[in-house]
mmCIF file of C-alpha atoms and ligand atoms in Angstrom:
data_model
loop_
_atom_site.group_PDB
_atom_site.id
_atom_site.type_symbol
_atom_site.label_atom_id
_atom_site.label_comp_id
_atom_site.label_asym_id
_atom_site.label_seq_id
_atom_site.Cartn_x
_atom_site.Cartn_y
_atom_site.Cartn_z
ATOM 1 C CA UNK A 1 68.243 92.027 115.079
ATOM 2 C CA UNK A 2 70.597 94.620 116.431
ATOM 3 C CA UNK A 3 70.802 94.827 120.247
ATOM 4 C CA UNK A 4 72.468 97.904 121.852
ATOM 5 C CA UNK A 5 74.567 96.743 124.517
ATOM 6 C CA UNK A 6 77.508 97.339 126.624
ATOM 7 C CA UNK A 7 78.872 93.768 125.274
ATOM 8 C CA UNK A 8 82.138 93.969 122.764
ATOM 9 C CA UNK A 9 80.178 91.593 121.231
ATOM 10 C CA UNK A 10 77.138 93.886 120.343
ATOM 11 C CA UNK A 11 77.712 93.425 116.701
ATOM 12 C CA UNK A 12 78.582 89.901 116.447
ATOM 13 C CA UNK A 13 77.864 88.103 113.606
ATOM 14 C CA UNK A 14 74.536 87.224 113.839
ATOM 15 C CA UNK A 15 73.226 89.814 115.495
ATOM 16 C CA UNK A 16 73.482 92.555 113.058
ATOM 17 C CA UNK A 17 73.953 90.912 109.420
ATOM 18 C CA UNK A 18 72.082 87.286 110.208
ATOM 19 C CA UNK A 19 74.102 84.758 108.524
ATOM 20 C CA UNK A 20 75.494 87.141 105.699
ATOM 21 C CA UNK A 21 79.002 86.494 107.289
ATOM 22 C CA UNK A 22 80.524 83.129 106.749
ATOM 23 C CA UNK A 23 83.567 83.591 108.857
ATOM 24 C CA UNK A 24 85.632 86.083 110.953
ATOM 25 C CA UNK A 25 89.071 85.923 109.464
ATOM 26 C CA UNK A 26 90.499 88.713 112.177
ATOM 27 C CA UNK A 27 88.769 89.189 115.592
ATOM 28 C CA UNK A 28 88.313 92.421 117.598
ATOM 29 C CA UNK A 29 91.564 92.060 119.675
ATOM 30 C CA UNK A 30 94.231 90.343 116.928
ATOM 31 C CA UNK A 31 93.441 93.854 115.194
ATOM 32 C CA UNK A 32 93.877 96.459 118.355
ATOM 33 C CA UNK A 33 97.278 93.898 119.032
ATOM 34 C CA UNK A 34 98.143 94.481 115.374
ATOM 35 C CA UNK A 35 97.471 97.624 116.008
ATOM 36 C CA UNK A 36 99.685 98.894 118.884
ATOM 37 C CA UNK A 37 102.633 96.587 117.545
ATOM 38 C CA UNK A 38 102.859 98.344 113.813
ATOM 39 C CA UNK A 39 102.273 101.647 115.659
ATOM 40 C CA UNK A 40 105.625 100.888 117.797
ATOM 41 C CA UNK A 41 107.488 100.199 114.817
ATOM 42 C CA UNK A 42 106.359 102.923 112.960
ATOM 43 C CA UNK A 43 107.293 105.444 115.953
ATOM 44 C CA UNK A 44 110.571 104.108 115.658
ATOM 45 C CA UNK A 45 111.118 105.808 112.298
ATOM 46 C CA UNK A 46 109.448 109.117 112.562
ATOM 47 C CA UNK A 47 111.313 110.955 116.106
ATOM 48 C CA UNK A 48 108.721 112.881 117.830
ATOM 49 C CA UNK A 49 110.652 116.454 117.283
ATOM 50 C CA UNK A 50 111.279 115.814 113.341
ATOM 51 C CA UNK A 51 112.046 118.701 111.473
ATOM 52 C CA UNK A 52 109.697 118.179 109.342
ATOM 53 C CA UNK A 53 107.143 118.430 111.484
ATOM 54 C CA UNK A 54 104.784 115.641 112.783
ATOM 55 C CA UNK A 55 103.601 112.824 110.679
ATOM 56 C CA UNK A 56 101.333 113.066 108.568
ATOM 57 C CA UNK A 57 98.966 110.568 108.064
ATOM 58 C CA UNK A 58 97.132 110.158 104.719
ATOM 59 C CA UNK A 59 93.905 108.002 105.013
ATOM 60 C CA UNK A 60 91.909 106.864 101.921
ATOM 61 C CA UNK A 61 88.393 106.991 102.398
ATOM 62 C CA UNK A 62 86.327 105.572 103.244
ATOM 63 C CA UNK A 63 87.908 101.766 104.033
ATOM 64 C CA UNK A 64 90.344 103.296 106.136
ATOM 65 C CA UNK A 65 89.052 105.241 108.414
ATOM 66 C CA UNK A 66 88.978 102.988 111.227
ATOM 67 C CA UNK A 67 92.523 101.708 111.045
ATOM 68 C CA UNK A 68 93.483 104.746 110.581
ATOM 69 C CA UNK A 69 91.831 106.237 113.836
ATOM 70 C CA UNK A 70 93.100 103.478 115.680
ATOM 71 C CA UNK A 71 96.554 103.685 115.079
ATOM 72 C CA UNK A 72 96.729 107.322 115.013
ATOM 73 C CA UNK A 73 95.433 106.622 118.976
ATOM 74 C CA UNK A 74 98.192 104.165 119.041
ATOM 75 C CA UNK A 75 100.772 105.912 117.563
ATOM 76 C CA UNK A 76 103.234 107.374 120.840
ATOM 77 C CA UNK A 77 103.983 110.631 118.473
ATOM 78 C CA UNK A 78 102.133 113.912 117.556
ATOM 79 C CA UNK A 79 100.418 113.454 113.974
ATOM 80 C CA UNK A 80 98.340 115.255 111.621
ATOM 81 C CA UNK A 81 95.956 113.386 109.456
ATOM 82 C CA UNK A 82 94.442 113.889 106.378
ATOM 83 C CA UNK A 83 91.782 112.105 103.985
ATOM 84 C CA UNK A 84 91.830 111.144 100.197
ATOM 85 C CA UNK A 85 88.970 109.816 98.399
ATOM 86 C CA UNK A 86 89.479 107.836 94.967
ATOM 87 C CA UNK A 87 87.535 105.934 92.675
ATOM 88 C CA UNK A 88 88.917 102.810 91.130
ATOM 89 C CA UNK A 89 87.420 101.734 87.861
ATOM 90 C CA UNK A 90 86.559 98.099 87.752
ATOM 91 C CA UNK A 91 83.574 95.735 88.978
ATOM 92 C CA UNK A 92 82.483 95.939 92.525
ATOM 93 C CA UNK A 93 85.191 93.436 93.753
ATOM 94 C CA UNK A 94 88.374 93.832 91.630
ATOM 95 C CA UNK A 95 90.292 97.178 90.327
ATOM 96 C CA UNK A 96 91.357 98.140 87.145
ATOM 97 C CA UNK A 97 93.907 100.739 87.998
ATOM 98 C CA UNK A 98 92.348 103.274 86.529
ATOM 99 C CA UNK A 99 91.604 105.638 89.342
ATOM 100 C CA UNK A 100 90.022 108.914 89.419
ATOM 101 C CA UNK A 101 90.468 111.300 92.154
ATOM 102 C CA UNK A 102 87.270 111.998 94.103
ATOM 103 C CA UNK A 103 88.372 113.673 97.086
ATOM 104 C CA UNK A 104 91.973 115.838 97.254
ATOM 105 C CA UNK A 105 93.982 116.622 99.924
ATOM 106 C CA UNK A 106 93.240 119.727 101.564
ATOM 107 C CA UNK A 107 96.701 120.805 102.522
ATOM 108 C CA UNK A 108 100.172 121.183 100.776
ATOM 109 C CA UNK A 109 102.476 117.752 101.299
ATOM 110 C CA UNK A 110 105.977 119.229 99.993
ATOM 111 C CA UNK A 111 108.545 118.344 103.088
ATOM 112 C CA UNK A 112 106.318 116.516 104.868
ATOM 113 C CA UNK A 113 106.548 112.989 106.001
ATOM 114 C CA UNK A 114 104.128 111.078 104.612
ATOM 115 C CA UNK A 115 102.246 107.880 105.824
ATOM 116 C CA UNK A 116 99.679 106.384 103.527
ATOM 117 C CA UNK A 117 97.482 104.545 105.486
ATOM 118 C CA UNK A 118 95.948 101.429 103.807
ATOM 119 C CA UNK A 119 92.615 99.408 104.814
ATOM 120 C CA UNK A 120 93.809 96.555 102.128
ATOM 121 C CA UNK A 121 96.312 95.912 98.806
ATOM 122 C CA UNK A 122 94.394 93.756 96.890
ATOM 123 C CA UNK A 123 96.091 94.305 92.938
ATOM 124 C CA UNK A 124 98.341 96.979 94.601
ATOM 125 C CA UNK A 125 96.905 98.994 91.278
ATOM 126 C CA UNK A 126 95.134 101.600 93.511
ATOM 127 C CA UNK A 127 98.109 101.938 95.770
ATOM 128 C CA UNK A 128 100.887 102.173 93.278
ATOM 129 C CA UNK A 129 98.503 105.265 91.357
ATOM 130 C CA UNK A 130 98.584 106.564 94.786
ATOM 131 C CA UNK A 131 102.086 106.444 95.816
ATOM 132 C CA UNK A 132 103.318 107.895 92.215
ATOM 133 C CA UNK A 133 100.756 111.019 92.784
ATOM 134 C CA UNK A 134 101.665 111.932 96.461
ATOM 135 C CA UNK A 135 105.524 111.361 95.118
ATOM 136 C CA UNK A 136 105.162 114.415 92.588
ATOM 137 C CA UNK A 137 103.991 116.666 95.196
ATOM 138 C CA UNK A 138 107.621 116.351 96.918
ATOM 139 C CA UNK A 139 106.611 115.285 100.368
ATOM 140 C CA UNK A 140 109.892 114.447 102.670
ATOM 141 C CA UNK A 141 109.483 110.966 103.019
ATOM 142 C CA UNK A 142 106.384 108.949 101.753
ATOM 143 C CA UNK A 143 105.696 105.584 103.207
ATOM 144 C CA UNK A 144 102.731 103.112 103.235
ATOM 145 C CA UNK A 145 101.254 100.582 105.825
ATOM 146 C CA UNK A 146 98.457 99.072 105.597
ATOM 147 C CA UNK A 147 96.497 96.629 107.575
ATOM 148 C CA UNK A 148 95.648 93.917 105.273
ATOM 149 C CA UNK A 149 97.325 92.962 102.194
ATOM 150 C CA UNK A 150 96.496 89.313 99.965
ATOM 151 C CA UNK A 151 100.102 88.557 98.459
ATOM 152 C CA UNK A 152 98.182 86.270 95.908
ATOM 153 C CA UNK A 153 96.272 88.652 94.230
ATOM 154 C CA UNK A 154 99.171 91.584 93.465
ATOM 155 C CA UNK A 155 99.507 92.656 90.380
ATOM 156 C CA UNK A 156 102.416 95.445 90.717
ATOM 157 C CA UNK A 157 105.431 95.725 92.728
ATOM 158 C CA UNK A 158 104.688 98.245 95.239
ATOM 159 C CA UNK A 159 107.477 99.111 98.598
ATOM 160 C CA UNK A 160 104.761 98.376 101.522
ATOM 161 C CA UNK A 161 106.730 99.681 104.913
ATOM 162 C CA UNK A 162 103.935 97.813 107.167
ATOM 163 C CA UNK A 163 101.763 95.652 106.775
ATOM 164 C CA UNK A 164 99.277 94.131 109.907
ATOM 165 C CA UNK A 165 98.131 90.792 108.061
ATOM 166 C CA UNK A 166 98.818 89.053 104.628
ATOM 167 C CA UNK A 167 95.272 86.879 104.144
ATOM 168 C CA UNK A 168 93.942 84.876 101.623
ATOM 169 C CA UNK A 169 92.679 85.962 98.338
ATOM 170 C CA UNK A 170 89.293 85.827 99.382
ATOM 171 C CA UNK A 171 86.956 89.175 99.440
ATOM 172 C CA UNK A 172 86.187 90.368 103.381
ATOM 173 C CA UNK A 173 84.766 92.877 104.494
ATOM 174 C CA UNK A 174 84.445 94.958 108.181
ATOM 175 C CA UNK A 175 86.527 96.974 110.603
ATOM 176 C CA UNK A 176 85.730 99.943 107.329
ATOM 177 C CA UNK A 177 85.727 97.971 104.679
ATOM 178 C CA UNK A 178 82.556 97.263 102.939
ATOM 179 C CA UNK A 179 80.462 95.402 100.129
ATOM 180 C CA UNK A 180 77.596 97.847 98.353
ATOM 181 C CA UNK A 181 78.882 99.928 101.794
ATOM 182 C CA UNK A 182 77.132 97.629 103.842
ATOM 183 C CA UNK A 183 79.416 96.140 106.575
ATOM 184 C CA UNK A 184 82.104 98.512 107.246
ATOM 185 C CA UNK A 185 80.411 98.619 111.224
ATOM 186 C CA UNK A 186 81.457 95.387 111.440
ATOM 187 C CA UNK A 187 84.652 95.221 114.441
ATOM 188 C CA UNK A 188 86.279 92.482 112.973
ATOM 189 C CA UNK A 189 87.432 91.482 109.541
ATOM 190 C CA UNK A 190 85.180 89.021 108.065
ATOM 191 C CA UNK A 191 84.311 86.504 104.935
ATOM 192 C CA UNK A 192 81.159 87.092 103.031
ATOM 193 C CA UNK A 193 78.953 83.999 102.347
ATOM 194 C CA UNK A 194 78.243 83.516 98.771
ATOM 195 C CA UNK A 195 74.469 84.196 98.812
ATOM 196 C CA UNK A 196 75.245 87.708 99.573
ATOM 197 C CA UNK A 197 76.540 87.834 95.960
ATOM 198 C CA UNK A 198 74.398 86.556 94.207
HETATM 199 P P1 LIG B 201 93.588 97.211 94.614
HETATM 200 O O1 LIG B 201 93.782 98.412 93.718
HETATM 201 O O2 LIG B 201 94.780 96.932 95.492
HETATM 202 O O3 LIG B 201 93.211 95.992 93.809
HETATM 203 O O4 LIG B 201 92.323 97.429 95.520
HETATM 204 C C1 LIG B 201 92.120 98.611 96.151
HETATM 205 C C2 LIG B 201 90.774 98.757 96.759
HETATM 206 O O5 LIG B 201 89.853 97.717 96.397
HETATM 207 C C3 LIG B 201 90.861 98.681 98.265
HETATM 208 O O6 LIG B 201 91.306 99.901 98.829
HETATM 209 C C4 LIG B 201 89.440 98.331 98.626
HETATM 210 O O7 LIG B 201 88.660 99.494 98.598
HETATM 211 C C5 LIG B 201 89.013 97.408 97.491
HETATM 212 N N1 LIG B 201 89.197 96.001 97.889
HETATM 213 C C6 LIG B 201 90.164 95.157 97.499
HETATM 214 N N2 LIG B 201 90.014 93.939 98.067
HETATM 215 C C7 LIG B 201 88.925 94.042 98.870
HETATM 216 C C8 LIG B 201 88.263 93.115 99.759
HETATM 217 O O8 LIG B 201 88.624 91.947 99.955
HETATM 218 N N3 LIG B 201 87.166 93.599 100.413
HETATM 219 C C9 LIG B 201 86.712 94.867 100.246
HETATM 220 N N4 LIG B 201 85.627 95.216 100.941
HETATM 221 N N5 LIG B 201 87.313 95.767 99.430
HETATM 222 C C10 LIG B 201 88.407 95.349 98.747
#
C-alpha cells in the first residue's frame, strides 16, 4: 500500500510494489553521489562560455528522464536539453537494433555540443543507431554518458565518455526505467523477482 510521506523512504520496496522487487542493486544516495561526481567530470570538458554555445543535453525517453534531470541540476554549467523517443524492435527485455524513430528532436544540432544522455547500454545496439544518426546531423562534438551500462551483455563497440555503474547482466528496473512501464517511480535501481515475469 502506498503511504504519502515526508520519509525518503516513501517508496521503499514494499510499500509500493509488495514483493515484486527482489533486490535494490543501487540505493537512493550511491545514485545522487554518482551523480554529482560524473557531472564534475563532465564540466571539465565542456567550459561554461563555449563557443558553441551551452551543452546540449539529448535525453532518450522515457528511461532517462530522471538521470537526466538530475545531472542537468548537477551539472555547474548552463545547458539546454532536449528529448528523443525511439522504438527498439525486439521482445520486451532484449533489442534487436532495429530502431525506429518515435519522437525527433525539435531543434537543429549542427555545431552544437552534444551529450547523449543514457538510462542503460544493455547490447549497445540502440546506442550505436543513435550515435551514427545524431553524427550525420554535424553537431560539434557528440558524446555519451550514461548511468548504467552491463559490460556482459554488449554486442557492439560503442565510445561511452561516462558511465555511473557497470552491473550485472541481470534486467532492473527504477530511477526511469521500467518493465510493461510499471516501476520507473521507483528511486533506486532495482532487480525484478521472477514471478513478475511470468
Ligand atoms: P540496448 O539497445 O543497449 O540493448 O538496450 C537499449 C534499451 O533497452 C535501453 O535504453 C532500455 O530501454 C532497454 N533495457 C536494456 N536493459 C534493460 C534493463 O535491464 N531494464 C530495463 N528496464 N530496460 C532495459
Amino acid at each position: 500500500m502506498y503511504r504519502p510521506s515526508g520519509s525518503e523512504n516513501q517508496k521503499g520496496t514494499a510499500d509500493v510494489y509488495g514483493d515484486d522487487i527482489a533486490s535494490v542493486l543501487i540505493t537512493q544516495d550511491e545514485i545522487a553521489a554518482k551523480t554529482k561526481e560524473l557531472a564534475e567530470l563532465i564540466a571539465k570538458r565542456y567550459p561554461a562560455d563555449a563557443p558553441e554555445g551551452d551543452l546540449l543535453l539529448v535525453g532518450v525517453l522515457k528511461g532517462a528522464i530522471f538521470f537526466m534531470t538530475d545531472l542537468a541540476k548537477a551539472l555547474p554549467i548552463p545547458t539546454q536539453m532536449e528529448f528523443m523517443a525511439v522504438s527498439s524492435y525486439g521482445s520486451s527485455t532484449s533489442s534487436s537494433g532495429v530502431v525506429r524513430i518515435m519522437k525527433d528532436l525539435d531543434k537543429d544540432i549542427a555545431g552544437r555540443n552534444v551529450l547523449i544522455v543514457e538510462d542503460i547500454i544493455d547490447s549497445g545496439l540502440t546506442l550505436s543507431w543513435l550515435k551514427r544518426n545524431l553524427s550525420t546531423r554535424n553537431p560539434a562534438s557528440l558524446e555519451v554518458v550514461t548511468l548504467l551500462r552491463k559490460p556482459d551483455a554488449l554486442r557492439t563497440h560503442v565510445d561511452v565518455a561516462h558511465v555511473g555503474f557497470d552491473i550485472p547482466n541481470e534486467f532492473v528496473v527504477g530511477y526511469g526505467l521500467d518493465y510493461a512501464e510499471r516501476y520507473r517511480d521507483l528511486p533506486y535501481i532495482g532487480t525484478l523477482d521472477p514471478k513478475v515475469y511470468s
